């Protein structure tokens, strides 16, 4: 059975923008739309495991409020009544925030993240919280303490990570939209391997307040969607200055919605990054990437090749900066004020209880990174590691500056390979880290970046992602390229890529 | 613990000081969040996700705290950094919610300054290494164990109301050349700093509430040697008196070790107010590695030249100039001023004079009655429990004849005991001088009738014998009479 | 550089993670490999390269010194593993004072 034959198919297959239009016109109610998605979750999430928490009653109640607002003629947000999924690393009062970790099991945050607040203020309906690698550390969602999420294209494979839950929820039609967070590719890489759209805004473009920090100087929330325009609309809702986040940019949000609608790449200069391709890249990935580049050329873009020689150092630089920051950010998980407490027998000291709790509450990858970070920051090593890494960051930024002086956007495959089998790389951290080879440079430099689906790799029939990188604050350019690709590919394919998704509902 | 007599210690060794003072700023809200900094609230009522270090929360810098930091830096003649940052100081401790303190490390907002303290008429110049911004920690209450102290406690209870209160840490350069005066210079420095900060209006500077805290570094070197000896850092020195006592104690303790051929251990020590000694802190065998790195949740601070200039214009006069000025205004002698300074009473007297008292009366009360209480309780003048306003009120009562100096002491007792305002204490304790002429006349008559021999002496010209009769009248009146009027009446009667 | 199991144990102590012997055995070589692969950053950038921490060079981001609502006491203590007398109850602290 294909998805088109699935129950609720009519409602759940629609884009967010169509749902919003119909809800606003009264053709569909927000409650109906929410219920359809909750039904879909009930139907397929046992297999996919995209959600850690489904907030059904509250979702229906807030959908009903949106319907009432619309009926009363009150003004509502552009995506009013549209349900979505929230990565379980952003706080939402009344729902547990676990970050995929045992150490936070059952923790109910007493405040809303700014992104969450904006969603609610814009009348969107939060369906629940999605699975992720523990504290967003991973590229497969296998590091979740609550079990892996499965890729809707092939449930024996990973959905990417860390935001595998958000990407899988969107790909499996459990939600039309989701929020992800991207530290080294955690929005883009899952989007690539699930055939969906994922955008990492310019660092500071969306607020980190209420996003449980992995690496403060790299983390950035962004939209996950099935279409480019849907992503742009969600981007518009969540982005913008927030005084609670000092690193947030106090400037207008680039007009991403207009850009997505224009979908115009004529006379655009597109730079293909030499260093992001070749050895280690799957042939199907390179093939689809090259075809997409040719397609853009046929749409009037000028294609040039650019070199970013320091990108080869991005991965090691990232794996110094991230652990250093996370070793400090995760120190607060100490069993004193919230979360898990282990070994408090009345005799053990606070210090012992902290150590026992962190041992029991953190998974292997979290421990690895905390220890690497502790090492990189310790006296005698700081300069050689963290200090040097911050300098290499400058070199990577300069590579970007140089490249952007020649091209309006840069492009590369989003990931070197398609979705791999669950369990295949769990014991090989370095192999796992290489999944983020292409996405990491944009986190280090902080510029805007996105992944768009460009087909299935011929050798395994799995989705391939196309990465577009734009200068800081030029997020709109991502959407122009994405929109152009999407329009051209849909007409070539006779519909979206996800039409070809084998329906996970049929697996039961 | 053996100590060397102070004189012997100083004969052989030259002390070098280093003082680290933590000042809580009196901003309305905390350093990185909008919670109140007010002292004394119910536990955990002034906390939010930020100062509780909850996952996902982020700090946002209080502009007023930065402004105060710059003003403090300028008042200490420091260079204000053109560009500086916050850093994280990482270590685990339950009173610190994030298990890192947002502080400044190699990029403080103010550095390389100096200030002066006056002691016994001599000026000591103190170099200022740096003044940097950071946040305070929560407070723990230790339950169980014999003493309620941390050691031996069964468990602890944490209140995070103070967590995130803005702190400025002011660090001196090594203070050399003070010789035997080291303890007093230390005290004079902290006193000067307290007065300066109060004049700047940036802090409540109440040592007893912990809004001004001092850590004292002390090292000794043989007289004539220029290299520094091993230092100890004494924490928890929470009154001006303790600063002096703790430094003095450390000098005598370290001298005893050195004199017997031993080596001073570099360590943190704890000052015990009650026993007047220091004891070693936690074993530094596992020395903390603070793993400082730039705070990635905050952006750098680059104060504009205009801003710094603007703040410079708001500075009060420098402390030594101020002392010179007030001495002239108050008409104090060199010696009187010296006592006032060493008692740490300059601000108190200034405030008392501002409230209407004469400088001499203000000096008298602060240096006698209130100083006596301060000494008895081992606290600083400000902590005795009488405000400058109340001192001025009491003096006004003396001057309008409601009470006399002797009765005023009882009024002080009452005010300190919390019985209310001076006027209320006078009423409640029935201390007002009796101005009822009839009652006074009766008492005078009784005294004259009961002491015919004295009356004879007076009549025979021994006028000084009047004192005995006055005493008898005052006794009858329980001191509540105007002695001059009593004398007048006696001499009238005996005529 | 070769990170030994003992080095890892020391780092774990600093990071307050009570690693088991077995974990140390597994972790040490893994960390060693990771460190080896990241070590090459130390010779890429020359001395005079300034460090970068964020995409846009923001400075002087301040908030006004104004009160904002604190949490209610119920909210504050709701997530506490243990509470007593309106405070967070924690195991005994090995303090500075001896
Ligand atoms: Mg400090
Ligand atoms: Zn707060």
mmCIF file of C-alpha atoms and ligand atoms in Angstrom, chain B residues 22 89 101 103 132 134 169, ligand 1:
data_model
loop_
_atom_site.group_PDB
_atom_site.id
_atom_site.type_symbol
_atom_site.label_atom_id
_atom_site.label_comp_id
_atom_site.label_asym_id
_atom_site.label_seq_id
_atom_site.Cartn_x
_atom_site.Cartn_y
_atom_site.Cartn_z
ATOM 1 C CA UNK B 22 33.946 40.795 46.628
ATOM 2 C CA UNK B 89 34.888 29.300 35.600
ATOM 3 C CA UNK B 101 30.393 30.759 37.469
ATOM 4 C CA UNK B 103 33.089 35.601 35.692
ATOM 5 C CA UNK B 132 36.068 42.239 37.340
ATOM 6 C CA UNK B 134 30.926 38.003 38.182
ATOM 7 C CA UNK B 169 35.848 41.288 42.592
HETATM 8 MG MG1 LIG D 1 35.932 35.394 41.887
#
